[in-house]
XYZ file of C-alpha atoms in Angstrom:
656
model
C -15.317 19.978 -78.945
C -16.627 21.328 -75.613
C -17.391 17.792 -74.478
C -13.910 16.804 -75.447
C -12.326 19.508 -73.202
C -14.689 18.582 -70.190
C -13.730 14.823 -70.595
C -10.103 15.740 -70.794
C -10.358 17.855 -67.664
C -11.923 15.173 -65.674
C -9.319 12.630 -66.804
C -6.602 14.972 -65.610
C -8.289 15.486 -62.343
C -8.789 11.809 -61.720
C -5.076 11.068 -62.653
C -3.940 13.766 -60.178
C -6.160 12.274 -57.342
C -4.973 8.851 -58.056
C -1.365 9.851 -58.320
C -1.646 11.761 -54.984
C -3.195 8.704 -53.219
C -0.599 6.450 -54.779
C 2.137 8.736 -53.443
C 0.491 8.505 -50.092
C 0.279 4.719 -50.255
C 3.812 4.242 -51.635
C 5.891 6.738 -49.651
C 6.472 7.375 -45.991
C 7.016 11.114 -46.251
C 3.885 11.888 -44.140
C 5.471 9.990 -41.153
C 8.942 9.080 -40.025
C 9.891 6.944 -36.980
C 13.131 6.832 -35.093
C 14.237 5.177 -31.796
C 15.920 6.763 -28.968
C 18.487 5.006 -26.732
C 18.119 1.772 -28.769
C 21.901 1.126 -28.562
C 22.432 2.349 -24.937
C 19.283 2.032 -22.864
C 18.545 4.928 -20.483
C 18.452 4.242 -16.757
C 15.803 6.546 -15.041
C 14.942 6.213 -11.386
C 16.154 2.443 -11.541
C 14.027 1.682 -14.667
C 15.299 0.946 -18.099
C 13.886 2.902 -21.126
C 14.159 3.419 -24.796
C 12.095 5.850 -26.795
C 9.974 5.933 -29.992
C 9.966 9.283 -31.663
C 7.398 9.833 -34.522
C 7.455 12.960 -36.686
C 4.349 13.851 -38.774
C 3.772 16.158 -41.706
C 1.149 18.978 -41.098
C -2.337 17.612 -40.992
C -1.303 14.099 -40.163
C -2.008 12.625 -36.667
C -1.358 9.411 -34.615
C -3.239 8.254 -31.572
C -3.331 8.132 -27.694
C -4.184 4.774 -25.879
C -7.864 5.662 -26.280
C -8.031 7.009 -29.800
C -11.594 8.223 -29.527
C -14.269 7.494 -32.188
C -11.702 6.213 -34.740
C -8.031 5.346 -34.886
C -5.600 2.819 -33.402
C -3.036 3.242 -30.708
C 0.724 2.312 -31.058
C 1.655 -1.258 -30.183
C 4.904 -3.066 -29.848
C 5.959 -6.793 -30.054
C 9.403 -8.030 -29.071
C 10.626 -10.943 -31.225
C 12.574 -13.986 -29.907
C 13.744 -12.520 -26.581
C 12.985 -14.160 -23.263
C 14.842 -11.572 -21.174
C 12.163 -8.893 -21.509
C 9.320 -9.833 -19.065
C 7.070 -6.942 -20.078
C 6.979 -3.376 -21.452
C 4.972 -0.341 -20.737
C 4.380 2.558 -23.222
C 4.243 5.931 -21.530
C 1.798 8.246 -23.383
C 2.349 11.999 -23.250
C -0.799 14.151 -22.753
C -2.820 14.080 -26.003
C -5.130 16.691 -27.708
C -8.626 16.420 -29.035
C -9.386 16.727 -32.687
C -12.694 17.104 -34.377
C -13.802 16.359 -37.978
C -17.409 16.817 -38.552
C -18.990 14.766 -35.671
C -15.937 12.535 -35.310
C -13.742 13.076 -32.149
C -10.182 11.615 -32.122
C -7.498 11.878 -29.477
C -3.926 11.985 -30.276
C -0.872 13.806 -31.443
C 0.325 15.852 -34.421
C 3.723 17.189 -35.655
C 6.035 15.176 -33.163
C 5.557 12.811 -30.308
C 7.874 10.790 -28.137
C 6.719 7.547 -26.536
C 9.056 6.442 -23.600
C 9.007 2.629 -23.343
C 9.817 1.190 -19.929
C 11.355 -2.371 -20.045
C 11.048 -4.987 -17.293
C 14.191 -7.040 -17.714
C 14.322 -10.431 -16.122
C 18.083 -10.767 -15.827
C 19.725 -7.327 -15.647
C 23.251 -8.881 -15.848
C 22.605 -10.552 -19.205
C 23.223 -8.907 -22.559
C 20.563 -9.176 -25.163
C 19.622 -7.991 -28.710
C 16.108 -8.024 -29.861
C 14.117 -6.962 -32.719
C 10.845 -5.072 -32.095
C 7.802 -4.776 -34.324
C 6.273 -1.292 -34.059
C 2.791 -0.844 -35.460
C 0.895 2.520 -35.407
C -1.648 4.424 -37.471
C -1.426 7.786 -39.075
C -4.362 9.633 -40.449
C -5.290 12.643 -42.506
C -8.040 12.348 -44.949
C -7.441 8.584 -44.948
C -5.635 6.391 -42.401
C -2.328 4.489 -43.129
C -1.242 1.585 -40.916
C 2.529 1.471 -40.561
C 4.764 -1.318 -39.400
C 8.408 -0.615 -38.562
C 11.045 -2.994 -37.233
C 13.943 -1.711 -35.028
C 16.655 -3.474 -33.080
C 17.131 -2.913 -29.307
C 20.421 -3.701 -27.622
C 20.965 -4.108 -23.920
C 24.422 -4.178 -22.278
C 24.493 -3.713 -18.524
C 28.000 -2.244 -18.782
C 26.828 0.357 -21.226
C 23.802 2.198 -19.768
C 23.070 5.857 -20.141
C 22.183 7.886 -17.154
C 21.806 11.283 -18.906
C 18.831 12.939 -17.218
C 19.032 15.825 -19.674
C 18.716 13.670 -22.810
C 15.649 14.057 -25.118
C 14.187 10.782 -23.737
C 14.833 11.680 -20.052
C 13.042 14.997 -20.573
C 10.097 13.180 -22.223
C 9.822 10.918 -19.240
C 9.840 13.825 -16.699
C 7.088 15.477 -18.763
C 4.970 12.328 -18.692
C 1.787 12.462 -16.372
C 2.956 9.594 -14.236
C 6.181 11.397 -13.275
C 4.748 14.823 -12.684
C 3.862 16.224 -9.182
C 0.144 16.415 -8.581
C -1.420 19.843 -8.743
C -4.547 18.610 -6.851
C -5.713 16.270 -4.117
C -8.671 13.964 -4.156
C -11.329 14.912 -1.646
C -13.740 12.015 -2.455
C -14.621 9.492 -5.169
C -18.184 8.473 -5.377
C -19.074 5.539 -7.746
C -22.570 4.674 -8.771
C -23.886 2.229 -11.315
C -22.865 4.319 -14.338
C -21.525 7.542 -12.861
C -18.315 8.495 -11.124
C -17.977 11.727 -9.150
C -14.397 12.872 -8.381
C -14.137 15.867 -6.063
C -10.761 17.814 -6.400
C -9.085 20.503 -4.360
C -6.308 22.514 -6.074
C -3.048 23.111 -4.260
C -2.737 26.731 -5.427
C -6.285 27.432 -4.169
C -7.297 28.472 -7.636
C -9.786 26.746 -10.005
C -8.117 25.437 -13.060
C -9.086 25.029 -16.753
C -9.018 21.146 -17.130
C -9.256 18.724 -19.830
C -10.223 15.059 -19.051
C -9.170 11.969 -21.008
C -10.374 8.442 -19.920
C -9.118 5.025 -20.784
C -11.069 1.913 -19.928
C -11.195 -1.450 -21.655
C -14.951 -1.819 -21.097
C -16.473 1.628 -21.107
C -16.751 5.034 -23.003
C -17.255 8.026 -20.881
C -18.775 11.533 -21.289
C -17.452 14.038 -18.891
C -18.361 17.434 -17.268
C -16.398 19.588 -14.964
C -18.382 21.414 -12.285
C -16.830 24.217 -10.214
C -17.485 23.750 -6.501
C -16.624 26.840 -4.418
C -13.510 28.863 -5.010
C -10.899 26.199 -4.908
C -12.598 22.884 -5.774
C -14.051 21.187 -8.787
C -16.071 18.044 -9.417
C -15.400 15.717 -12.403
C -18.635 13.884 -13.441
C -17.942 10.884 -15.657
C -20.929 9.024 -17.188
C -20.339 5.636 -18.710
C -22.157 4.123 -21.652
C -22.829 0.873 -19.573
C -23.168 -0.286 -16.004
C -19.919 -0.955 -14.056
C -18.762 -4.365 -12.998
C -16.531 -5.090 -10.016
C -13.516 -5.943 -12.126
C -13.672 -2.714 -14.138
C -10.688 -0.363 -13.963
C -10.472 3.195 -15.148
C -7.572 5.576 -15.876
C -8.350 9.369 -15.854
C -5.844 11.664 -17.335
C -6.335 15.183 -15.846
C -4.781 17.953 -17.807
C -4.215 21.569 -16.625
C -4.767 23.464 -19.786
C -3.300 26.696 -18.349
C 0.269 25.318 -17.802
C 0.194 21.802 -19.372
C 0.686 19.981 -16.158
C -1.016 16.567 -15.998
C -1.672 13.691 -13.663
C -3.046 10.206 -13.936
C -5.763 8.982 -11.533
C -6.211 5.140 -11.527
C -9.634 4.005 -10.173
C -10.279 0.411 -9.359
C -14.041 0.316 -9.540
C -14.155 -3.064 -7.687
C -12.293 -1.453 -4.722
C -15.068 -1.084 -2.224
C -13.405 1.929 -0.484
C -14.530 4.097 -3.427
C -18.094 3.335 -2.617
C -17.952 4.340 0.941
C -18.748 7.701 2.492
C -16.528 9.148 5.223
C -19.256 8.407 7.814
C -19.331 4.795 6.829
C -15.538 4.534 7.098
C -15.569 6.268 10.462
C -17.856 3.539 11.687
C -15.558 0.958 10.237
C -12.653 2.516 12.089
C -14.428 2.699 15.398
C -15.510 -1.083 15.112
C -11.813 -1.898 14.204
C -10.589 -0.108 17.241
C -13.009 -1.996 19.519
C -12.012 -5.364 17.978
C -8.332 -4.490 18.509
C -8.865 -4.791 22.284
C -9.647 -8.477 21.883
C -6.858 -9.543 19.378
C -4.367 -12.027 20.891
C -1.438 -9.756 19.796
C -2.727 -7.033 22.201
C -2.434 -9.196 25.288
C 0.442 -7.137 26.819
C -1.733 -4.150 26.364
C -4.707 -5.883 28.039
C -2.373 -6.716 30.984
C -1.717 -3.033 31.488
C -5.369 -2.208 31.255
C -6.403 -4.863 33.820
C -3.808 -3.700 36.369
C -5.027 -0.113 35.643
C -8.681 -1.189 36.313
C -7.654 -2.921 39.531
C -5.954 0.195 40.760
C -8.980 2.231 39.980
C -11.147 -0.083 42.031
C -8.846 0.329 44.896
C -8.940 4.166 44.892
C -11.757 6.609 45.804
C -14.734 5.810 43.579
C -15.093 9.580 42.757
C -11.782 9.524 40.973
C -12.673 6.539 38.791
C -14.256 8.803 36.095
C -11.145 11.031 35.823
C -8.658 8.165 35.697
C -10.601 6.436 32.959
C -10.859 9.624 30.915
C -7.152 10.172 31.366
C -6.296 6.709 29.938
C -8.783 7.169 27.113
C -7.146 10.494 26.529
C -3.706 9.057 26.305
C -5.058 6.512 23.664
C -6.830 9.083 21.545
C -3.995 11.585 21.719
C -1.491 8.826 20.548
C -3.659 7.965 17.647
C -4.007 11.601 16.646
C -0.288 12.055 17.000
C 0.258 9.013 14.734
C -2.001 10.538 12.052
C 0.025 13.894 12.234
C 3.247 11.919 11.821
C 1.813 10.116 8.816
C 0.697 13.332 7.284
C 4.255 14.909 7.822
C 5.895 11.862 6.332
C 3.574 12.007 3.316
C 4.364 15.660 2.837
C 8.127 14.946 2.822
C 7.513 12.280 0.138
C 8.060 9.217 2.355
C 6.253 5.980 2.241
C 4.194 5.139 5.232
C 2.622 1.984 6.576
C 0.939 0.616 9.739
C 3.636 -0.523 12.187
C 6.671 0.814 10.257
C 8.160 2.216 13.517
C 8.983 -1.432 14.409
C 11.458 -1.365 11.441
C 13.476 1.241 13.393
C 16.150 -0.023 15.741
C 16.099 3.205 17.634
C 12.387 2.954 18.363
C 12.730 -0.713 19.381
C 15.576 0.213 21.821
C 13.936 3.248 23.416
C 10.513 1.506 23.723
C 11.980 -1.604 25.131
C 13.752 0.315 27.796
C 10.656 2.110 28.692
C 8.822 -1.233 29.072
C 11.692 -2.701 30.956
C 11.646 -0.005 33.650
C 7.792 0.004 33.687
C 7.994 -3.711 34.485
C 10.505 -3.203 37.153
C 8.143 -0.760 38.780
C 5.288 -3.206 38.639
C 7.319 -6.026 40.193
C 8.564 -3.708 42.970
C 12.233 -3.174 42.152
C 12.068 0.637 42.469
C 10.804 0.461 46.092
C 13.709 -1.942 47.087
C 16.727 -1.042 45.091
C 16.441 2.517 43.816
C 17.922 5.491 45.922
C 15.439 7.929 47.368
C 16.081 10.563 44.692
C 15.086 8.018 41.972
C 12.027 6.996 44.005
C 10.887 10.624 44.101
C 11.345 10.991 40.364
C 9.666 7.750 39.970
C 6.819 8.935 42.079
C 6.122 11.724 39.678
C 5.741 9.351 36.736
C 4.068 6.498 38.263
C 2.421 7.496 41.562
C 0.534 10.375 40.095
C -2.456 8.402 38.903
C -3.528 10.824 36.181
C -0.178 10.924 34.481
C 0.158 7.186 34.950
C -3.303 6.626 33.413
C -2.406 8.892 30.454
C 0.930 7.036 30.045
C -0.814 3.698 30.143
C -2.914 4.917 27.127
C 0.145 5.934 25.167
C 1.822 2.517 25.775
C -1.372 0.734 24.840
C -1.392 2.499 21.510
C 2.267 1.928 20.742
C 2.036 -1.761 21.465
C -1.072 -2.192 19.331
C 0.504 -0.802 16.169
C 2.107 -4.038 15.004
C -1.236 -5.707 15.244
C -4.053 -6.092 12.763
C -7.740 -7.018 13.119
C -10.943 -7.273 11.078
C -12.069 -3.727 9.971
C -8.772 -2.232 11.051
C -6.980 -2.825 7.725
C -9.790 -1.381 5.784
C -9.801 1.770 7.914
C -6.011 2.231 7.784
C -5.861 1.710 4.022
C -8.568 4.374 3.638
C -6.758 6.755 6.007
C -3.458 6.414 4.268
C -4.962 7.308 0.810
C -7.236 10.318 1.735
C -6.674 13.934 2.483
C -5.181 15.261 5.819
C -8.596 15.901 7.419
C -9.924 12.353 6.609
C -6.693 10.815 7.955
C -6.946 12.590 11.303
C -10.672 11.628 11.535
C -10.166 7.895 10.799
C -7.317 7.613 13.361
C -9.393 9.541 15.978
C -12.244 7.045 15.342
C -9.718 4.192 15.772
C -8.516 5.658 19.009
C -12.100 6.090 20.316
C -13.006 2.471 19.604
C -9.743 1.259 21.269
C -10.698 3.343 24.308
C -14.199 1.861 24.589
C -13.385 -0.100 27.810
C -12.655 3.080 29.664
C -15.648 4.794 28.279
C -17.753 1.884 29.616
C -16.277 2.419 33.013
C -17.201 6.154 32.745
C -20.742 5.100 31.966
C -21.013 2.410 34.595
C -18.260 2.439 37.286
C -19.823 -0.698 38.874
C -18.380 -2.796 36.082
C -15.164 -2.842 38.254
C -17.031 -4.881 40.890
C -16.329 -7.999 38.769
C -12.920 -8.029 40.354
C -12.393 -9.512 43.874
C -11.953 -7.002 46.734
C -8.255 -5.898 47.261
C -6.135 -8.627 49.089
C -2.957 -10.748 48.681
C -4.117 -11.857 45.202
C -3.195 -8.383 43.919
C 0.489 -8.935 44.777
C 0.538 -11.978 42.675
C -1.429 -10.185 39.878
C 1.041 -7.246 39.962
C 4.046 -9.636 39.707
C 2.336 -11.489 36.720
C 1.540 -8.324 34.935
C 5.009 -6.974 35.489
C 6.602 -10.186 34.069
C 4.281 -9.963 31.053
C 5.332 -6.386 30.423
C 9.093 -7.508 30.861
C 8.584 -10.178 28.182
C 7.145 -7.607 25.807
C 10.269 -5.336 26.341
C 12.594 -8.196 25.895
C 10.672 -9.368 22.755
C 11.238 -5.878 21.199
C 15.027 -6.184 21.997
C 15.038 -9.766 20.313
C 13.686 -8.054 17.121
C 17.097 -6.365 16.983
C 18.821 -9.729 16.698
C 20.141 -9.652 20.198
C 21.160 -13.012 21.683
C 17.904 -14.821 22.791
C 19.879 -16.762 25.414
C 21.121 -13.512 27.110
C 17.579 -12.116 26.984
C 16.097 -15.223 28.479
C 18.760 -15.060 31.268
C 17.621 -11.494 32.035
C 14.013 -12.799 32.200
C 14.929 -15.578 34.687
C 17.076 -13.190 36.823
C 14.496 -10.423 37.034
C 11.749 -12.948 37.525
C 13.536 -14.699 40.351
C 14.320 -11.416 42.294
C 10.757 -10.192 41.629
C 9.504 -13.456 43.137
C 11.731 -12.897 46.157
C 10.585 -9.238 46.499
C 6.854 -10.066 46.219
C 7.277 -12.617 48.988
C 5.241 -15.172 47.048
C 5.215 -18.848 48.218
C 6.793 -21.163 45.658
C 4.438 -24.098 46.509
C 1.342 -21.969 45.889
C 2.610 -20.421 42.551
C 4.139 -23.311 40.620
C 1.441 -23.144 38.011
C 2.080 -19.375 37.553
C 5.800 -19.917 37.116
C 5.210 -22.702 34.551
C 2.933 -20.452 32.534
C 5.395 -17.605 32.469
C 8.255 -20.040 31.353
C 6.103 -21.381 28.596
C 5.180 -17.811 27.508
C 8.876 -16.913 27.352
C 9.675 -19.826 25.215
C 6.927 -18.808 22.735
C 7.545 -15.097 22.638
C 11.381 -15.189 21.965
C 11.746 -15.764 18.088
C 13.722 -18.796 17.195
C 16.141 -18.793 14.228
C 14.076 -20.463 11.634
C 15.555 -23.074 9.390
C 15.413 -22.421 5.685
C 12.046 -23.895 4.529
C 12.259 -25.064 0.983
C 8.541 -24.773 0.588
C 8.797 -20.996 0.802
C 10.408 -18.840 -1.831
C 11.770 -15.403 -1.099
C 9.653 -12.725 -2.686
C 10.975 -11.344 -5.885
C 8.659 -9.388 -8.167
C 9.952 -10.765 -11.446
C 9.856 -14.421 -10.160
C 6.455 -13.994 -8.806
C 5.043 -12.570 -11.997
C 6.598 -15.273 -13.923
C 4.978 -17.965 -11.791
C 1.598 -16.173 -12.214
C 1.903 -15.884 -15.997
C 2.674 -19.602 -16.316
C -0.728 -20.345 -14.660
C 0.691 -21.546 -11.344
C -1.359 -21.284 -8.190
C 0.526 -18.912 -5.965
C 0.133 -17.970 -2.280
C 2.068 -14.809 -1.018
C 2.482 -14.147 2.677
C 3.717 -10.527 3.588
C 4.968 -10.878 7.134
C 7.419 -9.499 9.601
C 9.032 -10.623 12.884
C 7.415 -7.769 14.757
C 3.877 -8.659 13.435
C 2.273 -10.823 16.281
C -0.875 -11.452 14.126
C 1.482 -12.842 11.493
C 3.014 -15.268 13.958
C -0.501 -16.292 15.110
C -1.440 -17.056 11.444
C 1.808 -19.185 11.078
C 1.286 -21.178 14.332
C -2.452 -21.691 13.912
C -2.659 -22.263 10.075
C 0.328 -21.957 7.773
C 2.767 -24.330 9.604
C 0.068 -26.874 10.357
C 0.827 -30.172 8.946
C -2.614 -30.460 7.025
C -2.047 -27.135 5.462
C 1.424 -27.833 4.259
C 0.156 -31.176 2.799
C -2.535 -29.361 1.025
C -0.055 -26.865 -0.496
C 2.097 -29.734 -1.725
C -0.739 -31.708 -3.139
C -2.084 -28.716 -5.174
C 1.527 -27.646 -6.199
C 1.019 -24.308 -4.686
C 3.989 -21.972 -5.083
C 4.619 -20.218 -1.711
C 6.227 -16.774 -1.533
C 7.305 -15.024 1.703
C 7.771 -11.299 1.656
C 9.648 -10.363 4.796
C 8.859 -6.802 5.748
C 10.675 -6.924 9.140
C 13.061 -4.267 7.874
C 12.251 -1.451 5.383
C 11.800 -2.751 1.921
C 10.391 -0.417 -0.735
C 9.678 -3.170 -3.232
C 7.506 -5.006 -0.737
C 5.823 -1.807 0.307
C 5.058 -0.921 -3.344
C 3.558 -4.456 -3.815
C 1.396 -3.963 -0.780
C 0.201 -0.656 -2.282
C -1.035 -2.382 -5.400
C -3.728 -3.831 -3.184
C -4.220 -0.583 -1.359
C -2.834 -2.100 1.768
C -0.562 -0.311 4.311
C -0.371 -2.892 7.119
C 0.303 -6.573 7.621
C -0.475 -9.359 7.730
C -1.299 -9.373 3.980
C -1.979 -12.771 2.183
C -2.826 -13.094 -1.522
C -3.724 -16.016 -3.758
C -3.291 -16.155 -7.407
C -4.292 -18.680 -10.049
C -5.219 -19.256 -13.654
C -8.800 -17.996 -13.098
C -7.601 -14.814 -11.199
C -4.205 -13.360 -12.178
C -5.108 -10.164 -10.266
C -5.022 -11.987 -6.888
C -7.627 -12.529 -4.098
C -6.719 -10.821 -0.762
C -7.475 -12.814 2.295
C -8.516 -11.470 5.673
C -6.063 -10.543 8.541
C -6.773 -13.762 10.462
C -6.093 -16.825 8.456
C -7.873 -20.222 8.552
C -7.390 -23.432 6.592
C -10.959 -23.167 5.305
C -10.522 -19.673 3.935
C -7.231 -20.516 2.177
C -8.595 -23.696 0.624
C -11.767 -21.778 -0.713
C -9.643 -19.031 -2.172
C -7.308 -21.688 -3.913
C -10.240 -23.565 -5.328
C -11.643 -20.298 -6.682
C -8.532 -19.439 -8.642
C -7.734 -22.932 -10.014
């Protein structure tokens, strides 16, 4: 009888367990899914969203993009719709859960996943079914598949920034303001050290979550002083150049969170500040020899000649004054960049040339400076203006300092080897590093004057003062005039009128300088040829080049096309050199056609946030920027600042 009762008890127990599990497997009471804004997509900061809301019974969980030791993240598949180019799931900050020795990362009770849609044609209605797969777990894990319908009507868009979905987006890590700044990122073979400084000058209680396709990480948070911390990440395997890492940093005190994306293949993360200062210094030196700095070199040459004429004892001070003008200007630029960043503005190398006000003011400064060089002020200006002019131009120290400022301003639309690397590093670092990098650039750019300080005899390479200096002064004045008129031409002023001004001023200047026509025909011809080159011509539409559009570019890349992108601007002299020397050459154009290379031109002459964001994906803040894509490399290969046929062909063959 006793055995009978024991057997009956176990049969009832087994039945209850089986029924409980059958209930789990045959009902969905442990989880419910609903979609937000599926009939009326939400427009938030120019992006389109719908939401996925999952409710879970107590004890049940679903997972983050890195689920931990077990689990599976949510995934979506859109069915039969060609108007959705891609989608991105935004994950809210997760929590850690431990069961025995198993760690999982995810959510309980309720979670909202905003889904950002990249729509190809925003004017076209569409209706699509989406497959939603996710996993819920308690003692066992249940995979769930749900199907929902998403409708898009461009005339029926929600912009309610107080809706449940909008609030979920604003609380997402990628939308929150940063509560820290990165001091340094040091990457080793298997370790990453991230040094943080907190904005509120108080150490925080942090939680760290990592996501990488190829690595799992252990982490440790090390306090450094009163206001800093170091995050130490240790991978389970060695890094490769193409590895990428996403680090979610959560402030456990107030729930704020930020995402830090680290491209391990990005060499800047491997470099110390000392190394980058050396790169910036070398870039500044090389900038002196770039073809786009020829107007600057003309000012420097005339300045050197004047120094040689004066008392040798003053050469040291004049040289230091010019170098001080250059370094002051670079430091001033760094401070402007810091202020713009603090105000939330996007910054880039040479962006002042996108301002018509800057172009006009600076063109006028160069125009009057050229008239002074040619001799107009001595002939035509009333005596009161001559006295004012003497303050600005006859005071050699002020003149030397002013020459340094002009040199820097004219150099900013130029790029050079090492310069792009240094600028990109400076634009992404803290304020101190930004100032240090720009100071190193200015020091390198000033090196000709420091050489004079060290060895004044270098000026003896110039002939003794004589009639040749009148001719040189006229030529340099005309080159500066060309530069000023070129700046005006960037404002789409009539090139014929500007050319007429050049001829008129040049003719009067020739008369004032009392130069003999028969002895200066070659000089005049060279100046005329230079004027034809420097004034931009209205380009005919080139069918080979497509206008840059993010969606079209991405579509071409996804279809395994070979793609070449040229980010350029009318004010970028280095870009013009690349075009004349390489891109417009018949052999290069023939190569593009033979290999069916899709050519995209991204014109950054005027402010364009979309192009600037595209540049930032490569950690670039200046132009020229040229990228090659292909079936073997859809991330893109970035070419150097100065192009050559050989470099382009090698890159294209590499991505085929």
